[in-house]
Amino acid sequence: MRAVGPTPYVRSVPSSAPSTPGSATDVGPGYFGHLHWQRYQAFFPGALRLSADNAPDEQWWQWRGLKVHVDRVERAGAPAKVIALHGVGTYGRMLAPYGRLPALADLDFIAPDLPGFGLTGTPLLGATYSDWLNCARDLVEREKARDSRPVILLGVSTGGRLAYDVAASTDVGGVVTTCLADPCRDEVRRVLAARPEMARWAGLLSLVREPLSAVRVPVHWLVNIAAVSNQTQYANLAWADELAGGGWISLRFARSCLATAPVLPPERFAGTPLLLAHPDEDRWTPPLLSEEFFDRIAGPTRTTALRGSGHLPVEESGLADLDRAVRDFLDEFDLQG
């Protein structure tokens, strides 16, 4: 394991033609009809902000009976592509500013809304963590079938554990994650829950049978969305966003997230290089919870702390650290074609 040190943040990004929102495959209203995502932009450094003029292309993917919304930024001559995976209480469009980091700004950037969040629908009985895993894995396979360029996974928040599981079950070039906390562990459940004492109720979810498990409740009733950012106004936006923390999830989904073990124990995760870039002031999932899992990984790993950053990093100091760590990681493992 090798730690990566800090570097000054580079505000500019390489020039590229902006994407045109919308696509010929649109089957829904798209993010032009949901403007909440634009309010998050003020919290990012100027060069990373999105607007209606530079937002990603919007595409719809017919997947196992669901219409999955996918943001896509294609860059001419890109040597690799990044698939960004969001966590509980967020969605793909919220991750688009990370695709404008200088280290990633020459790569294709793809960000799906996973089942039940963003603009993607929900199965009749509610999504499960297995739906998330299968959706992300099938998207990776779909991209690999299109061309031979390396696919790098970027897992943000609880999407980090998802990125790990996808990489454990299909071949990708590398994984970058901001969090690796395992929700099967009691101490992780206590910090993920809206209130710590709710972690004791997790076992009761296993007693909820169909069709009652399809009952849906507000995300922020179960999940500590208030800790998604150290910027109070940003956290409030996510808490109220009907596509994110203000949306609804089924008890079935919550149960599956807490009960699903990693696809591979970390001692057997040996092939894919992985970078853990954990915010050092994360008030939701403290770094130690990720490090305890990360330190057991058998394969090539790198780690860095994102200085001064909360769970979903928007602070300039942490984004500078993330940018440098990702650039060094891609260079070291030759993941840019």
PDB file of N, CA, C and O in Angstrom, residues 124-195:
ATOM      1  N   LEU A 124     -41.409  -3.409  -9.493  1.00  0.00           N
ATOM      2  CA  LEU A 124     -42.709  -3.381  -8.851  1.00  0.00           C
ATOM      3  C   LEU A 124     -42.605  -3.566  -7.333  1.00  0.00           C
ATOM      4  O   LEU A 124     -43.263  -2.851  -6.567  1.00  0.00           O
ATOM      5  N   LEU A 125     -41.806  -4.499  -6.880  1.00  0.00           N
ATOM      6  CA  LEU A 125     -41.678  -4.761  -5.447  1.00  0.00           C
ATOM      7  C   LEU A 125     -40.539  -3.979  -4.802  1.00  0.00           C
ATOM      8  O   LEU A 125     -40.221  -4.191  -3.635  1.00  0.00           O
ATOM      9  N   GLY A 126     -39.937  -3.070  -5.556  1.00  0.00           N
ATOM     10  CA  GLY A 126     -38.832  -2.290  -5.021  1.00  0.00           C
ATOM     11  C   GLY A 126     -37.501  -2.867  -5.433  1.00  0.00           C
ATOM     12  O   GLY A 126     -37.349  -4.088  -5.603  1.00  0.00           O
ATOM     13  N   ALA A 127     -36.518  -2.002  -5.595  1.00  0.00           N
ATOM     14  CA  ALA A 127     -35.179  -2.444  -5.980  1.00  0.00           C
ATOM     15  C   ALA A 127     -34.497  -3.150  -4.816  1.00  0.00           C
ATOM     16  O   ALA A 127     -34.880  -2.997  -3.654  1.00  0.00           O
ATOM     17  N   THR A 128     -33.470  -3.921  -5.134  1.00  0.00           N
ATOM     18  CA  THR A 128     -32.605  -4.525  -4.127  1.00  0.00           C
ATOM     19  C   THR A 128     -31.160  -4.177  -4.465  1.00  0.00           C
ATOM     20  O   THR A 128     -30.856  -3.710  -5.573  1.00  0.00           O
ATOM     21  N   TYR A 129     -30.274  -4.457  -3.524  1.00  0.00           N
ATOM     22  CA  TYR A 129     -28.859  -4.235  -3.806  1.00  0.00           C
ATOM     23  C   TYR A 129     -28.403  -5.102  -4.976  1.00  0.00           C
ATOM     24  O   TYR A 129     -27.572  -4.683  -5.783  1.00  0.00           O
ATOM     25  N   SER A 130     -28.975  -6.298  -5.118  1.00  0.00           N
ATOM     26  CA  SER A 130     -28.639  -7.155  -6.253  1.00  0.00           C
ATOM     27  C   SER A 130     -28.998  -6.494  -7.577  1.00  0.00           C
ATOM     28  O   SER A 130     -28.292  -6.651  -8.578  1.00  0.00           O
ATOM     29  N   ASP A 131     -30.113  -5.737  -7.602  1.00  0.00           N
ATOM     30  CA  ASP A 131     -30.470  -4.991  -8.809  1.00  0.00           C
ATOM     31  C   ASP A 131     -29.392  -3.967  -9.135  1.00  0.00           C
ATOM     32  O   ASP A 131     -29.013  -3.791 -10.300  1.00  0.00           O
ATOM     33  N   TRP A 132     -28.918  -3.270  -8.106  1.00  0.00           N
ATOM     34  CA  TRP A 132     -27.848  -2.304  -8.326  1.00  0.00           C
ATOM     35  C   TRP A 132     -26.606  -2.986  -8.890  1.00  0.00           C
ATOM     36  O   TRP A 132     -26.000  -2.511  -9.847  1.00  0.00           O
ATOM     37  N   LEU A 133     -26.223  -4.103  -8.265  1.00  0.00           N
ATOM     38  CA  LEU A 133     -25.023  -4.807  -8.695  1.00  0.00           C
ATOM     39  C   LEU A 133     -25.162  -5.309 -10.118  1.00  0.00           C
ATOM     40  O   LEU A 133     -24.265  -5.133 -10.955  1.00  0.00           O
ATOM     41  N   ASN A 134     -26.297  -5.917 -10.438  1.00  0.00           N
ATOM     42  CA  ASN A 134     -26.499  -6.446 -11.786  1.00  0.00           C
ATOM     43  C   ASN A 134     -26.567  -5.333 -12.822  1.00  0.00           C
ATOM     44  O   ASN A 134     -26.046  -5.470 -13.936  1.00  0.00           O
ATOM     45  N   CYS A 135     -27.207  -4.233 -12.460  1.00  0.00           N
ATOM     46  CA  CYS A 135     -27.312  -3.103 -13.386  1.00  0.00           C
ATOM     47  C   CYS A 135     -25.929  -2.536 -13.692  1.00  0.00           C
ATOM     48  O   CYS A 135     -25.577  -2.318 -14.862  1.00  0.00           O
ATOM     49  N   ALA A 136     -25.138  -2.293 -12.654  1.00  0.00           N
ATOM     50  CA  ALA A 136     -23.798  -1.729 -12.854  1.00  0.00           C
ATOM     51  C   ALA A 136     -22.908  -2.704 -13.609  1.00  0.00           C
ATOM     52  O   ALA A 136     -22.150  -2.309 -14.515  1.00  0.00           O
ATOM     53  N   ARG A 137     -22.999  -3.978 -13.267  1.00  0.00           N
ATOM     54  CA  ARG A 137     -22.168  -4.979 -13.935  1.00  0.00           C
ATOM     55  C   ARG A 137     -22.552  -5.104 -15.410  1.00  0.00           C
ATOM     56  O   ARG A 137     -21.671  -5.178 -16.281  1.00  0.00           O
ATOM     57  N   ASP A 138     -23.834  -5.097 -15.709  1.00  0.00           N
ATOM     58  CA  ASP A 138     -24.269  -5.187 -17.103  1.00  0.00           C
ATOM     59  C   ASP A 138     -23.860  -3.946 -17.895  1.00  0.00           C
ATOM     60  O   ASP A 138     -23.554  -4.038 -19.091  1.00  0.00           O
ATOM     61  N   LEU A 139     -23.863  -2.796 -17.235  1.00  0.00           N
ATOM     62  CA  LEU A 139     -23.413  -1.583 -17.914  1.00  0.00           C
ATOM     63  C   LEU A 139     -21.934  -1.684 -18.258  1.00  0.00           C
ATOM     64  O   LEU A 139     -21.510  -1.291 -19.358  1.00  0.00           O
ATOM     65  N   VAL A 140     -21.138  -2.206 -17.342  1.00  0.00           N
ATOM     66  CA  VAL A 140     -19.708  -2.412 -17.624  1.00  0.00           C
ATOM     67  C   VAL A 140     -19.543  -3.343 -18.824  1.00  0.00           C
ATOM     68  O   VAL A 140     -18.766  -3.057 -19.754  1.00  0.00           O
ATOM     69  N   GLU A 141     -20.264  -4.460 -18.817  1.00  0.00           N
ATOM     70  CA  GLU A 141     -20.143  -5.410 -19.926  1.00  0.00           C
ATOM     71  C   GLU A 141     -20.591  -4.773 -21.242  1.00  0.00           C
ATOM     72  O   GLU A 141     -20.013  -5.035 -22.302  1.00  0.00           O
ATOM     73  N   ARG A 142     -21.600  -3.950 -21.167  1.00  0.00           N
ATOM     74  CA  ARG A 142     -22.091  -3.253 -22.364  1.00  0.00           C
ATOM     75  C   ARG A 142     -21.011  -2.329 -22.927  1.00  0.00           C
ATOM     76  O   ARG A 142     -20.792  -2.275 -24.147  1.00  0.00           O
ATOM     77  N   GLU A 143     -20.327  -1.614 -22.045  1.00  0.00           N
ATOM     78  CA  GLU A 143     -19.272  -0.710 -22.490  1.00  0.00           C
ATOM     79  C   GLU A 143     -18.072  -1.472 -23.021  1.00  0.00           C
ATOM     80  O   GLU A 143     -17.443  -1.067 -24.002  1.00  0.00           O
ATOM     81  N   LYS A 144     -17.741  -2.582 -22.412  1.00  0.00           N
ATOM     82  CA  LYS A 144     -16.616  -3.396 -22.879  1.00  0.00           C
ATOM     83  C   LYS A 144     -16.915  -3.984 -24.250  1.00  0.00           C
ATOM     84  O   LYS A 144     -16.003  -4.171 -25.073  1.00  0.00           O
ATOM     85  N   ALA A 145     -18.184  -4.286 -24.518  1.00  0.00           N
ATOM     86  CA  ALA A 145     -18.558  -4.840 -25.813  1.00  0.00           C
ATOM     87  C   ALA A 145     -18.474  -3.791 -26.922  1.00  0.00           C
ATOM     88  O   ALA A 145     -18.323  -4.146 -28.102  1.00  0.00           O
ATOM     89  N   ARG A 146     -18.583  -2.529 -26.553  1.00  0.00           N
ATOM     90  CA  ARG A 146     -18.543  -1.457 -27.560  1.00  0.00           C
ATOM     91  C   ARG A 146     -17.143  -1.267 -28.122  1.00  0.00           C
ATOM     92  O   ARG A 146     -16.978  -1.005 -29.317  1.00  0.00           O
ATOM     93  N   ASP A 147     -16.123  -1.351 -27.279  1.00  0.00           N
ATOM     94  CA  ASP A 147     -14.745  -1.168 -27.722  1.00  0.00           C
ATOM     95  C   ASP A 147     -13.804  -1.721 -26.648  1.00  0.00           C
ATOM     96  O   ASP A 147     -14.252  -2.172 -25.594  1.00  0.00           O
ATOM     97  N   SER A 148     -12.514  -1.684 -26.940  1.00  0.00           N
ATOM     98  CA  SER A 148     -11.528  -2.323 -26.063  1.00  0.00           C
ATOM     99  C   SER A 148     -10.881  -1.363 -25.064  1.00  0.00           C
ATOM    100  O   SER A 148      -9.940  -1.744 -24.369  1.00  0.00           O
ATOM    101  N   ARG A 149     -11.380  -0.145 -24.974  1.00  0.00           N
ATOM    102  CA  ARG A 149     -10.752   0.807 -24.055  1.00  0.00           C
ATOM    103  C   ARG A 149     -10.954   0.383 -22.599  1.00  0.00           C
ATOM    104  O   ARG A 149     -11.989  -0.207 -22.250  1.00  0.00           O
ATOM    105  N   PRO A 150      -9.987   0.677 -21.737  1.00  0.00           N
ATOM    106  CA  PRO A 150     -10.127   0.318 -20.325  1.00  0.00           C
ATOM    107  C   PRO A 150     -11.340   1.000 -19.695  1.00  0.00           C
ATOM    108  O   PRO A 150     -11.669   2.141 -20.023  1.00  0.00           O
ATOM    109  N   VAL A 151     -12.007   0.288 -18.787  1.00  0.00           N
ATOM    110  CA  VAL A 151     -13.107   0.833 -18.002  1.00  0.00           C
ATOM    111  C   VAL A 151     -12.631   0.985 -16.569  1.00  0.00           C
ATOM    112  O   VAL A 151     -12.138   0.037 -15.954  1.00  0.00           O
ATOM    113  N   ILE A 152     -12.737   2.208 -16.047  1.00  0.00           N
ATOM    114  CA  ILE A 152     -12.375   2.491 -14.655  1.00  0.00           C
ATOM    115  C   ILE A 152     -13.648   2.814 -13.892  1.00  0.00           C
ATOM    116  O   ILE A 152     -14.483   3.589 -14.375  1.00  0.00           O
ATOM    117  N   LEU A 153     -13.811   2.226 -12.735  1.00  0.00           N
ATOM    118  CA  LEU A 153     -14.971   2.505 -11.901  1.00  0.00           C
ATOM    119  C   LEU A 153     -14.638   3.584 -10.890  1.00  0.00           C
ATOM    120  O   LEU A 153     -13.570   3.547 -10.258  1.00  0.00           O
ATOM    121  N   LEU A 154     -15.542   4.541 -10.734  1.00  0.00           N
ATOM    122  CA  LEU A 154     -15.429   5.577  -9.714  1.00  0.00           C
ATOM    123  C   LEU A 154     -16.625   5.433  -8.790  1.00  0.00           C
ATOM    124  O   LEU A 154     -17.747   5.767  -9.162  1.00  0.00           O
ATOM    125  N   GLY A 155     -16.403   4.907  -7.590  1.00  0.00           N
ATOM    126  CA  GLY A 155     -17.477   4.709  -6.630  1.00  0.00           C
ATOM    127  C   GLY A 155     -17.445   5.786  -5.569  1.00  0.00           C
ATOM    128  O   GLY A 155     -16.469   5.912  -4.829  1.00  0.00           O
ATOM    129  N   VAL A 156     -18.507   6.584  -5.507  1.00  0.00           N
ATOM    130  CA  VAL A 156     -18.566   7.707  -4.574  1.00  0.00           C
ATOM    131  C   VAL A 156     -19.590   7.392  -3.491  1.00  0.00           C
ATOM    132  O   VAL A 156     -20.676   6.893  -3.765  1.00  0.00           O
ATOM    133  N   SER A 157     -19.229   7.705  -2.237  1.00  0.00           N
ATOM    134  CA  SER A 157     -20.091   7.408  -1.102  1.00  0.00           C
ATOM    135  C   SER A 157     -20.286   5.889  -1.017  1.00  0.00           C
ATOM    136  O   SER A 157     -19.354   5.120  -1.248  1.00  0.00           O
ATOM    137  N   THR A 158     -21.492   5.442  -0.718  1.00  0.00           N
ATOM    138  CA  THR A 158     -21.724   4.008  -0.628  1.00  0.00           C
ATOM    139  C   THR A 158     -21.642   3.321  -1.991  1.00  0.00           C
ATOM    140  O   THR A 158     -21.666   2.090  -2.065  1.00  0.00           O
ATOM    141  N   GLY A 159     -21.511   4.106  -3.044  1.00  0.00           N
ATOM    142  CA  GLY A 159     -21.211   3.541  -4.354  1.00  0.00           C
ATOM    143  C   GLY A 159     -19.826   2.924  -4.411  1.00  0.00           C
ATOM    144  O   GLY A 159     -19.518   2.168  -5.343  1.00  0.00           O
ATOM    145  N   GLY A 160     -18.985   3.235  -3.416  1.00  0.00           N
ATOM    146  CA  GLY A 160     -17.661   2.635  -3.366  1.00  0.00           C
ATOM    147  C   GLY A 160     -17.717   1.140  -3.138  1.00  0.00           C
ATOM    148  O   GLY A 160     -16.989   0.364  -3.778  1.00  0.00           O
ATOM    149  N   ARG A 161     -18.570   0.729  -2.218  1.00  0.00           N
ATOM    150  CA  ARG A 161     -18.737  -0.712  -1.988  1.00  0.00           C
ATOM    151  C   ARG A 161     -19.303  -1.380  -3.242  1.00  0.00           C
ATOM    152  O   ARG A 161     -18.903  -2.502  -3.609  1.00  0.00           O
ATOM    153  N   LEU A 162     -20.214  -0.705  -3.935  1.00  0.00           N
ATOM    154  CA  LEU A 162     -20.764  -1.244  -5.172  1.00  0.00           C
ATOM    155  C   LEU A 162     -19.672  -1.398  -6.225  1.00  0.00           C
ATOM    156  O   LEU A 162     -19.602  -2.429  -6.908  1.00  0.00           O
ATOM    157  N   ALA A 163     -18.808  -0.393  -6.368  1.00  0.00           N
ATOM    158  CA  ALA A 163     -17.714  -0.477  -7.336  1.00  0.00           C
ATOM    159  C   ALA A 163     -16.809  -1.656  -7.023  1.00  0.00           C
ATOM    160  O   ALA A 163     -16.350  -2.370  -7.932  1.00  0.00           O
ATOM    161  N   TYR A 164     -16.538  -1.877  -5.744  1.00  0.00           N
ATOM    162  CA  TYR A 164     -15.728  -3.025  -5.328  1.00  0.00           C
ATOM    163  C   TYR A 164     -16.401  -4.325  -5.769  1.00  0.00           C
ATOM    164  O   TYR A 164     -15.756  -5.219  -6.334  1.00  0.00           O
ATOM    165  N   ASP A 165     -17.702  -4.461  -5.506  1.00  0.00           N
ATOM    166  CA  ASP A 165     -18.408  -5.692  -5.836  1.00  0.00           C
ATOM    167  C   ASP A 165     -18.473  -5.913  -7.350  1.00  0.00           C
ATOM    168  O   ASP A 165     -18.380  -7.055  -7.821  1.00  0.00           O
ATOM    169  N   VAL A 166     -18.649  -4.837  -8.115  1.00  0.00           N
ATOM    170  CA  VAL A 166     -18.655  -4.975  -9.568  1.00  0.00           C
ATOM    171  C   VAL A 166     -17.290  -5.463 -10.050  1.00  0.00           C
ATOM    172  O   VAL A 166     -17.194  -6.394 -10.861  1.00  0.00           O
ATOM    173  N   ALA A 167     -16.223  -4.862  -9.533  1.00  0.00           N
ATOM    174  CA  ALA A 167     -14.874  -5.259  -9.941  1.00  0.00           C
ATOM    175  C   ALA A 167     -14.546  -6.682  -9.512  1.00  0.00           C
ATOM    176  O   ALA A 167     -13.730  -7.357 -10.155  1.00  0.00           O
ATOM    177  N   ALA A 168     -15.189  -7.149  -8.438  1.00  0.00           N
ATOM    178  CA  ALA A 168     -14.962  -8.513  -7.970  1.00  0.00           C
ATOM    179  C   ALA A 168     -15.673  -9.536  -8.837  1.00  0.00           C
ATOM    180  O   ALA A 168     -15.363 -10.736  -8.745  1.00  0.00           O
ATOM    181  N   SER A 169     -16.602  -9.076  -9.675  1.00  0.00           N
ATOM    182  CA  SER A 169     -17.412 -10.018 -10.443  1.00  0.00           C
ATOM    183  C   SER A 169     -17.324  -9.817 -11.946  1.00  0.00           C
ATOM    184  O   SER A 169     -17.937 -10.569 -12.701  1.00  0.00           O
ATOM    185  N   THR A 170     -16.578  -8.832 -12.404  1.00  0.00           N
ATOM    186  CA  THR A 170     -16.329  -8.658 -13.829  1.00  0.00           C
ATOM    187  C   THR A 170     -15.017  -7.909 -13.991  1.00  0.00           C
ATOM    188  O   THR A 170     -14.546  -7.237 -13.061  1.00  0.00           O
ATOM    189  N   ASP A 171     -14.430  -8.000 -15.159  1.00  0.00           N
ATOM    190  CA  ASP A 171     -13.095  -7.457 -15.374  1.00  0.00           C
ATOM    191  C   ASP A 171     -13.162  -5.963 -15.692  1.00  0.00           C
ATOM    192  O   ASP A 171     -13.820  -5.549 -16.649  1.00  0.00           O
ATOM    193  N   VAL A 172     -12.497  -5.150 -14.865  1.00  0.00           N
ATOM    194  CA  VAL A 172     -12.346  -3.720 -15.130  1.00  0.00           C
ATOM    195  C   VAL A 172     -10.878  -3.362 -14.967  1.00  0.00           C
ATOM    196  O   VAL A 172     -10.093  -4.115 -14.384  1.00  0.00           O
ATOM    197  N   GLY A 173     -10.514  -2.177 -15.467  1.00  0.00           N
ATOM    198  CA  GLY A 173      -9.121  -1.776 -15.393  1.00  0.00           C
ATOM    199  C   GLY A 173      -8.679  -1.351 -14.016  1.00  0.00           C
ATOM    200  O   GLY A 173      -7.535  -1.562 -13.611  1.00  0.00           O
ATOM    201  N   GLY A 174      -9.575  -0.699 -13.275  1.00  0.00           N
ATOM    202  CA  GLY A 174      -9.218  -0.210 -11.951  1.00  0.00           C
ATOM    203  C   GLY A 174     -10.438   0.342 -11.244  1.00  0.00           C
ATOM    204  O   GLY A 174     -11.487   0.553 -11.858  1.00  0.00           O
ATOM    205  N   VAL A 175     -10.276   0.561  -9.953  1.00  0.00           N
ATOM    206  CA  VAL A 175     -11.362   1.080  -9.120  1.00  0.00           C
ATOM    207  C   VAL A 175     -10.838   2.252  -8.314  1.00  0.00           C
ATOM    208  O   VAL A 175      -9.781   2.164  -7.669  1.00  0.00           O
ATOM    209  N   VAL A 176     -11.582   3.360  -8.338  1.00  0.00           N
ATOM    210  CA  VAL A 176     -11.346   4.502  -7.455  1.00  0.00           C
ATOM    211  C   VAL A 176     -12.581   4.635  -6.581  1.00  0.00           C
ATOM    212  O   VAL A 176     -13.699   4.678  -7.091  1.00  0.00           O
ATOM    213  N   THR A 177     -12.391   4.676  -5.276  1.00  0.00           N
ATOM    214  CA  THR A 177     -13.533   4.741  -4.374  1.00  0.00           C
ATOM    215  C   THR A 177     -13.257   5.712  -3.235  1.00  0.00           C
ATOM    216  O   THR A 177     -12.118   5.847  -2.792  1.00  0.00           O
ATOM    217  N   THR A 178     -14.306   6.396  -2.804  1.00  0.00           N
ATOM    218  CA  THR A 178     -14.170   7.305  -1.662  1.00  0.00           C
ATOM    219  C   THR A 178     -14.615   6.652  -0.364  1.00  0.00           C
ATOM    220  O   THR A 178     -14.484   7.266   0.699  1.00  0.00           O
ATOM    221  N   CYS A 179     -15.144   5.426  -0.434  1.00  0.00           N
ATOM    222  CA  CYS A 179     -15.679   4.778   0.770  1.00  0.00           C
ATOM    223  C   CYS A 179     -15.743   3.272   0.534  1.00  0.00           C
ATOM    224  O   CYS A 179     -16.153   2.835  -0.541  1.00  0.00           O
ATOM    225  N   LEU A 180     -15.341   2.497   1.543  1.00  0.00           N
ATOM    226  CA  LEU A 180     -15.416   1.045   1.448  1.00  0.00           C
ATOM    227  C   LEU A 180     -16.047   0.436   2.694  1.00  0.00           C
ATOM    228  O   LEU A 180     -15.762  -0.711   3.045  1.00  0.00           O
ATOM    229  N   ALA A 181     -16.864   1.193   3.387  1.00  0.00           N
ATOM    230  CA  ALA A 181     -17.484   0.687   4.607  1.00  0.00           C
ATOM    231  C   ALA A 181     -18.446  -0.448   4.276  1.00  0.00           C
ATOM    232  O   ALA A 181     -19.247  -0.350   3.349  1.00  0.00           O
ATOM    233  N   ASP A 182     -18.372  -1.525   5.044  1.00  0.00           N
ATOM    234  CA  ASP A 182     -19.185  -2.717   4.814  1.00  0.00           C
ATOM    235  C   ASP A 182     -20.435  -2.666   5.692  1.00  0.00           C
ATOM    236  O   ASP A 182     -20.343  -2.820   6.914  1.00  0.00           O
ATOM    237  N   PRO A 183     -21.635  -2.463   5.108  1.00  0.00           N
ATOM    238  CA  PRO A 183     -22.850  -2.297   5.914  1.00  0.00           C
ATOM    239  C   PRO A 183     -23.300  -3.566   6.638  1.00  0.00           C
ATOM    240  O   PRO A 183     -24.256  -3.515   7.409  1.00  0.00           O
ATOM    241  N   CYS A 184     -22.643  -4.674   6.388  1.00  0.00           N
ATOM    242  CA  CYS A 184     -22.972  -5.877   7.155  1.00  0.00           C
ATOM    243  C   CYS A 184     -22.481  -5.766   8.604  1.00  0.00           C
ATOM    244  O   CYS A 184     -22.938  -6.523   9.468  1.00  0.00           O
ATOM    245  N   ARG A 185     -21.577  -4.850   8.860  1.00  0.00           N
ATOM    246  CA  ARG A 185     -20.997  -4.702  10.199  1.00  0.00           C
ATOM    247  C   ARG A 185     -21.828  -3.740  11.040  1.00  0.00           C
ATOM    248  O   ARG A 185     -22.291  -2.705  10.554  1.00  0.00           O
ATOM    249  N   ASP A 186     -22.004  -4.071  12.317  1.00  0.00           N
ATOM    250  CA  ASP A 186     -22.854  -3.279  13.203  1.00  0.00           C
ATOM    251  C   ASP A 186     -22.386  -1.840  13.328  1.00  0.00           C
ATOM    252  O   ASP A 186     -23.193  -0.908  13.332  1.00  0.00           O
ATOM    253  N   GLU A 187     -21.069  -1.629  13.428  1.00  0.00           N
ATOM    254  CA  GLU A 187     -20.571  -0.270  13.604  1.00  0.00           C
ATOM    255  C   GLU A 187     -20.820   0.589  12.368  1.00  0.00           C
ATOM    256  O   GLU A 187     -20.987   1.811  12.468  1.00  0.00           O
ATOM    257  N   VAL A 188     -20.844  -0.035  11.185  1.00  0.00           N
ATOM    258  CA  VAL A 188     -21.153   0.696   9.964  1.00  0.00           C
ATOM    259  C   VAL A 188     -22.648   1.012   9.912  1.00  0.00           C
ATOM    260  O   VAL A 188     -23.048   2.114   9.544  1.00  0.00           O
ATOM    261  N   ARG A 189     -23.477   0.066  10.308  1.00  0.00           N
ATOM    262  CA  ARG A 189     -24.916   0.309  10.320  1.00  0.00           C
ATOM    263  C   ARG A 189     -25.283   1.468  11.225  1.00  0.00           C
ATOM    264  O   ARG A 189     -26.192   2.245  10.927  1.00  0.00           O
ATOM    265  N   ARG A 190     -24.571   1.600  12.328  1.00  0.00           N
ATOM    266  CA  ARG A 190     -24.890   2.691  13.273  1.00  0.00           C
ATOM    267  C   ARG A 190     -24.655   4.054  12.637  1.00  0.00           C
ATOM    268  O   ARG A 190     -25.421   4.994  12.886  1.00  0.00           O
ATOM    269  N   VAL A 191     -23.612   4.193  11.831  1.00  0.00           N
ATOM    270  CA  VAL A 191     -23.338   5.501  11.233  1.00  0.00           C
ATOM    271  C   VAL A 191     -24.165   5.734   9.973  1.00  0.00           C
ATOM    272  O   VAL A 191     -24.453   6.878   9.616  1.00  0.00           O
ATOM    273  N   LEU A 192     -24.553   4.663   9.289  1.00  0.00           N
ATOM    274  CA  LEU A 192     -25.365   4.828   8.086  1.00  0.00           C
ATOM    275  C   LEU A 192     -26.796   5.211   8.416  1.00  0.00           C
ATOM    276  O   LEU A 192     -27.445   5.938   7.658  1.00  0.00           O
ATOM    277  N   ALA A 193     -27.303   4.733   9.542  1.00  0.00           N
ATOM    278  CA  ALA A 193     -28.709   4.934   9.887  1.00  0.00           C
ATOM    279  C   ALA A 193     -28.991   6.393  10.226  1.00  0.00           C
ATOM    280  O   ALA A 193     -28.116   7.142  10.663  1.00  0.00           O
ATOM    281  N   ALA A 194     -30.241   6.797  10.005  1.00  0.00           N
ATOM    282  CA  ALA A 194     -30.645   8.166  10.311  1.00  0.00           C
ATOM    283  C   ALA A 194     -30.393   8.501  11.781  1.00  0.00           C
ATOM    284  O   ALA A 194     -30.054   9.636  12.118  1.00  0.00           O
ATOM    285  N   ARG A 195     -30.574   7.508  12.657  1.00  0.00           N
ATOM    286  CA  ARG A 195     -30.238   7.649  14.077  1.00  0.00           C
ATOM    287  C   ARG A 195     -29.524   6.384  14.516  1.00  0.00           C
ATOM    288  O   ARG A 195     -29.944   5.269  14.142  1.00  0.00           O
TER     289      ARG A 195
END
